[in-house]
């Protein structure tokens, strides 16, 4: 049970008669029951709907929600190794319901808390009067790793330190809400809250439609507008600063960037020139004036903060100091997450705001003070003991927080000695008994502990709270199993109104001014990954076509030592593909590389494209353990070829013709030209074995075109003419170069003052040589040279746009 000081509160009556008819329930979750024993608003409708649906239909609906999350690629990263693994998002299917009136009370308390936090951090990095007047112990500032000395005296460009905050709340079984922790560094979960809402409403659309549930879009719209107002004021762009793909919540970073139309940037995308933060784009360096920071502050600048950071941008602190960049939130605000601050918040609130806390803290004693230290030691078994400077929640023992009574005698003695000599490093807190919410498990609803993460955003009209949030639900009754890393689940939160609510969205409203983004806003790193995605996809297709032709002949002739098969195997070996393997490792590596490149640009990649690419990867991995060479492998390659074609079709038909699509197209054209030139050279030499031309046309997907184009039987010159020099064959080398040149001319800087860029000129020269060439001059050596020149053209593109 949550307690404040020594006052305990009684639990509500258990098993009230109002819910006795709902056979799905096993136990009575506290969140459903008001202190007077009745169901809280909204739960009666939800339980009635569940009862009407029954277990079978309910299970099918919840599976529909899980399938949506899988299809959308929603994941978090669980750190159980050097880099961690992507895990499917663990949705708790039953939403948490909160009445609108109760939500208004929560909102009022959290707006007060956000203002209090703003004042505290402004003083810490400003006048430091709270320490001077004895309201805040100097140790909690000076010895805190989150206190960033280079930022002392630096005022944020926006005038505010805090713009986006999150608060961890817990409800006691008595119904009262308590603050468990504050998230001011780089709060996560807002994007997951959106996906929770989409998934939950997919499963319960009819129930959701009948209840007056507050929408989330307005919260994000107002915050996005606030960011753009700041950027417009400073003449720059807005970006989300992410640690990168290996971060636990990278999916959310990409999702929010795509949802709000912001650039997703890593440290290497940015450079500081003359105190101004610039983003490397395909159109050159462009100014950035607002960064929504999703990485810990100490990693942002290896020059003035953590020297070992490889994900930061040198000079970023100087840019903050000069006022040219606005950080959301300001660097150094992580100090507000210090657990020991909870012991001083009531007094700080009274001093700063002249009133008490609207939402109380859990009772906390900082052991850096003699009386408090003695209290903790005297009541050791009854308290949660944890580090004073840690930012994890009291119920999260990943950093060593534990109830005193659960320790061994040796652990108790050791920790008590440590507290006696280094008390400033520890706090004692009242144990937390959280209220429970219903969780669907094994065909029934079971009560599990729950906490609520609420998000607050600064807007042009003051603080705004997301009407709902992100609820953590325990996988077991144990409160230490609430975090994602320890098997916890996440639930949607419905704020229920008694009257119809406003229908809001992020779509432009009547009267809004139309704003178009510049095509040159594509970061160079994203463009580079798009090129490689295109190249890997084409490389996979070429390899699959060769393997299919090889295995089809192997199945028909059963003679792997035939010259044509030997030649084919030699070519595959030259690209690190073993023809003796039914599903060669080299092919699997190429597919994995394509997925990796797409993963680097999740904010610019459609969910359908991502799903298609992942389906390809899973299918190939499944085939790797099930098929044999010959007929099995032939059919498997046909399946992969269809999936590759589906992926390419999605990209070609659905992707907007912006700079991103052009770089993806450039990658595809480069790789296809290289592959066709090399394969043609291998199969058209004087020593080419019987059957080479037929295999070449098959690999080049040009058998029907050859029959219609030429009135004679297949010959070396006709095959070369069709696959290398034909301007109308979408598989020919010349066709690729023509398309490549078109894209290069359209890119930023492709044509300037009537002159082609150096890259476009190089492509034009190569294209012209092929236009004027004759089939008989295209020897294997010449084709190999052309392949190498196209590869050199790829390096010119990289040098021109990516460095």
PDB file of N, CA, C and O in Angstrom, residues 352-383:
ATOM      1  N   UNK A 352       8.576  27.965  -3.389  1.00  0.00           N
ATOM      2  CA  UNK A 352       8.603  28.545  -4.732  1.00  0.00           C
ATOM      3  C   UNK A 352       7.226  28.992  -5.189  1.00  0.00           C
ATOM      4  O   UNK A 352       7.053  30.093  -5.727  1.00  0.00           O
ATOM      5  N   UNK A 353       6.211  28.140  -4.974  1.00  0.00           N
ATOM      6  CA  UNK A 353       4.873  28.435  -5.485  1.00  0.00           C
ATOM      7  C   UNK A 353       3.915  28.935  -4.415  1.00  0.00           C
ATOM      8  O   UNK A 353       2.797  29.348  -4.729  1.00  0.00           O
ATOM      9  N   UNK A 354       4.342  28.869  -3.153  1.00  0.00           N
ATOM     10  CA  UNK A 354       3.511  29.382  -2.074  1.00  0.00           C
ATOM     11  C   UNK A 354       2.343  28.505  -1.711  1.00  0.00           C
ATOM     12  O   UNK A 354       1.380  28.958  -1.087  1.00  0.00           O
ATOM     13  N   UNK A 355       2.398  27.247  -2.087  1.00  0.00           N
ATOM     14  CA  UNK A 355       1.298  26.326  -1.801  1.00  0.00           C
ATOM     15  C   UNK A 355       1.845  24.911  -1.697  1.00  0.00           C
ATOM     16  O   UNK A 355       3.004  24.642  -2.042  1.00  0.00           O
ATOM     17  N   UNK A 356       1.027  23.981  -1.236  1.00  0.00           N
ATOM     18  CA  UNK A 356       1.446  22.599  -1.134  1.00  0.00           C
ATOM     19  C   UNK A 356       1.314  21.860  -2.450  1.00  0.00           C
ATOM     20  O   UNK A 356       0.701  22.360  -3.417  1.00  0.00           O
ATOM     21  N   UNK A 357       1.855  20.659  -2.489  1.00  0.00           N
ATOM     22  CA  UNK A 357       1.776  19.834  -3.687  1.00  0.00           C
ATOM     23  C   UNK A 357       0.335  19.358  -3.909  1.00  0.00           C
ATOM     24  O   UNK A 357      -0.299  18.840  -2.992  1.00  0.00           O
ATOM     25  N   UNK A 358      -0.146  19.536  -5.129  1.00  0.00           N
ATOM     26  CA  UNK A 358      -1.482  19.038  -5.474  1.00  0.00           C
ATOM     27  C   UNK A 358      -1.506  17.515  -5.491  1.00  0.00           C
ATOM     28  O   UNK A 358      -2.487  16.886  -5.092  1.00  0.00           O
ATOM     29  N   UNK A 359      -0.422  16.917  -5.990  1.00  0.00           N
ATOM     30  CA  UNK A 359      -0.280  15.457  -5.983  1.00  0.00           C
ATOM     31  C   UNK A 359       0.893  15.110  -5.070  1.00  0.00           C
ATOM     32  O   UNK A 359       2.023  15.550  -5.320  1.00  0.00           O
ATOM     33  N   UNK A 360       0.681  14.332  -4.038  1.00  0.00           N
ATOM     34  CA  UNK A 360       1.751  14.074  -3.066  1.00  0.00           C
ATOM     35  C   UNK A 360       2.810  13.116  -3.589  1.00  0.00           C
ATOM     36  O   UNK A 360       2.577  12.332  -4.508  1.00  0.00           O
ATOM     37  N   UNK A 361       3.992  13.206  -2.992  1.00  0.00           N
ATOM     38  CA  UNK A 361       5.089  12.273  -3.242  1.00  0.00           C
ATOM     39  C   UNK A 361       4.937  11.063  -2.327  1.00  0.00           C
ATOM     40  O   UNK A 361       4.290  11.137  -1.276  1.00  0.00           O
ATOM     41  N   UNK A 362       5.588   9.970  -2.681  1.00  0.00           N
ATOM     42  CA  UNK A 362       5.748   8.908  -1.696  1.00  0.00           C
ATOM     43  C   UNK A 362       6.800   9.370  -0.696  1.00  0.00           C
ATOM     44  O   UNK A 362       7.737  10.104  -1.044  1.00  0.00           O
ATOM     45  N   UNK A 363       6.640   9.000   0.542  1.00  0.00           N
ATOM     46  CA  UNK A 363       7.537   9.469   1.600  1.00  0.00           C
ATOM     47  C   UNK A 363       8.968   9.001   1.325  1.00  0.00           C
ATOM     48  O   UNK A 363       9.206   7.826   1.046  1.00  0.00           O
ATOM     49  N   UNK A 364       9.908   9.953   1.404  1.00  0.00           N
ATOM     50  CA  UNK A 364      11.305   9.686   1.072  1.00  0.00           C
ATOM     51  C   UNK A 364      12.204  10.322   2.121  1.00  0.00           C
ATOM     52  O   UNK A 364      11.968  11.454   2.551  1.00  0.00           O
ATOM     53  N   UNK A 365      13.243   9.578   2.520  1.00  0.00           N
ATOM     54  CA  UNK A 365      14.231  10.083   3.467  1.00  0.00           C
ATOM     55  C   UNK A 365      15.610   9.995   2.830  1.00  0.00           C
ATOM     56  O   UNK A 365      16.057   8.907   2.450  1.00  0.00           O
ATOM     57  N   UNK A 366      16.274  11.152   2.717  1.00  0.00           N
ATOM     58  CA  UNK A 366      17.637  11.174   2.168  1.00  0.00           C
ATOM     59  C   UNK A 366      18.620  10.946   3.304  1.00  0.00           C
ATOM     60  O   UNK A 366      18.613  11.659   4.323  1.00  0.00           O
ATOM     61  N   UNK A 367      19.462   9.969   3.153  1.00  0.00           N
ATOM     62  CA  UNK A 367      20.366   9.560   4.222  1.00  0.00           C
ATOM     63  C   UNK A 367      21.583  10.469   4.364  1.00  0.00           C
ATOM     64  O   UNK A 367      22.481  10.180   5.152  1.00  0.00           O
ATOM     65  N   UNK A 368      21.625  11.543   3.609  1.00  0.00           N
ATOM     66  CA  UNK A 368      22.693  12.516   3.787  1.00  0.00           C
ATOM     67  C   UNK A 368      22.468  13.426   4.976  1.00  0.00           C
ATOM     68  O   UNK A 368      23.333  14.242   5.316  1.00  0.00           O
ATOM     69  N   UNK A 369      21.323  13.323   5.616  1.00  0.00           N
ATOM     70  CA  UNK A 369      21.002  14.098   6.809  1.00  0.00           C
ATOM     71  C   UNK A 369      20.946  13.157   8.004  1.00  0.00           C
ATOM     72  O   UNK A 369      20.416  12.049   7.912  1.00  0.00           O
ATOM     73  N   UNK A 370      21.459  13.612   9.129  1.00  0.00           N
ATOM     74  CA  UNK A 370      21.651  12.726  10.288  1.00  0.00           C
ATOM     75  C   UNK A 370      20.341  12.118  10.778  1.00  0.00           C
ATOM     76  O   UNK A 370      20.243  10.897  10.961  1.00  0.00           O
ATOM     77  N   UNK A 371      19.334  12.960  11.012  1.00  0.00           N
ATOM     78  CA  UNK A 371      18.080  12.446  11.557  1.00  0.00           C
ATOM     79  C   UNK A 371      17.418  11.472  10.592  1.00  0.00           C
ATOM     80  O   UNK A 371      16.919  10.410  10.993  1.00  0.00           O
ATOM     81  N   UNK A 372      17.413  11.818   9.317  1.00  0.00           N
ATOM     82  CA  UNK A 372      16.810  10.945   8.309  1.00  0.00           C
ATOM     83  C   UNK A 372      17.586   9.646   8.174  1.00  0.00           C
ATOM     84  O   UNK A 372      17.003   8.565   7.978  1.00  0.00           O
ATOM     85  N   UNK A 373      18.905   9.737   8.268  1.00  0.00           N
ATOM     86  CA  UNK A 373      19.736   8.534   8.174  1.00  0.00           C
ATOM     87  C   UNK A 373      19.420   7.581   9.324  1.00  0.00           C
ATOM     88  O   UNK A 373      19.281   6.363   9.130  1.00  0.00           O
ATOM     89  N   UNK A 374      19.284   8.125  10.516  1.00  0.00           N
ATOM     90  CA  UNK A 374      18.961   7.279  11.663  1.00  0.00           C
ATOM     91  C   UNK A 374      17.579   6.656  11.520  1.00  0.00           C
ATOM     92  O   UNK A 374      17.368   5.492  11.876  1.00  0.00           O
ATOM     93  N   UNK A 375      16.642   7.421  10.970  1.00  0.00           N
ATOM     94  CA  UNK A 375      15.302   6.880  10.770  1.00  0.00           C
ATOM     95  C   UNK A 375      15.338   5.704   9.808  1.00  0.00           C
ATOM     96  O   UNK A 375      14.693   4.669  10.041  1.00  0.00           O
ATOM     97  N   UNK A 376      16.094   5.841   8.733  1.00  0.00           N
ATOM     98  CA  UNK A 376      16.187   4.761   7.754  1.00  0.00           C
ATOM     99  C   UNK A 376      16.834   3.527   8.364  1.00  0.00           C
ATOM    100  O   UNK A 376      16.361   2.396   8.173  1.00  0.00           O
ATOM    101  N   UNK A 377      17.892   3.727   9.134  1.00  0.00           N
ATOM    102  CA  UNK A 377      18.558   2.582   9.756  1.00  0.00           C
ATOM    103  C   UNK A 377      17.662   1.909  10.784  1.00  0.00           C
ATOM    104  O   UNK A 377      17.638   0.677  10.896  1.00  0.00           O
ATOM    105  N   UNK A 378      16.893   2.708  11.543  1.00  0.00           N
ATOM    106  CA  UNK A 378      16.001   2.139  12.557  1.00  0.00           C
ATOM    107  C   UNK A 378      14.824   1.396  11.942  1.00  0.00           C
ATOM    108  O   UNK A 378      14.271   0.476  12.545  1.00  0.00           O
ATOM    109  N   UNK A 379      14.408   1.827  10.750  1.00  0.00           N
ATOM    110  CA  UNK A 379      13.252   1.206  10.094  1.00  0.00           C
ATOM    111  C   UNK A 379      13.662   0.477   8.821  1.00  0.00           C
ATOM    112  O   UNK A 379      12.886   0.388   7.863  1.00  0.00           O
ATOM    113  N   UNK A 380      14.864  -0.039   8.804  1.00  0.00           N
ATOM    114  CA  UNK A 380      15.478  -0.605   7.612  1.00  0.00           C
ATOM    115  C   UNK A 380      14.598  -1.667   6.958  1.00  0.00           C
ATOM    116  O   UNK A 380      14.388  -1.663   5.744  1.00  0.00           O
ATOM    117  N   UNK A 381      14.047  -2.580   7.760  1.00  0.00           N
ATOM    118  CA  UNK A 381      13.283  -3.689   7.189  1.00  0.00           C
ATOM    119  C   UNK A 381      11.981  -3.244   6.539  1.00  0.00           C
ATOM    120  O   UNK A 381      11.444  -3.940   5.673  1.00  0.00           O
ATOM    121  N   UNK A 382      11.464  -2.082   6.931  1.00  0.00           N
ATOM    122  CA  UNK A 382      10.168  -1.634   6.441  1.00  0.00           C
ATOM    123  C   UNK A 382      10.260  -0.666   5.262  1.00  0.00           C
ATOM    124  O   UNK A 382       9.229  -0.208   4.768  1.00  0.00           O
ATOM    125  N   UNK A 383      11.485  -0.357   4.811  1.00  0.00           N
ATOM    126  CA  UNK A 383      11.668   0.639   3.766  1.00  0.00           C
ATOM    127  C   UNK A 383      12.316   0.044   2.526  1.00  0.00           C
ATOM    128  O   UNK A 383      13.025  -0.968   2.607  1.00  0.00           O
TER     129      UNK A 383
END
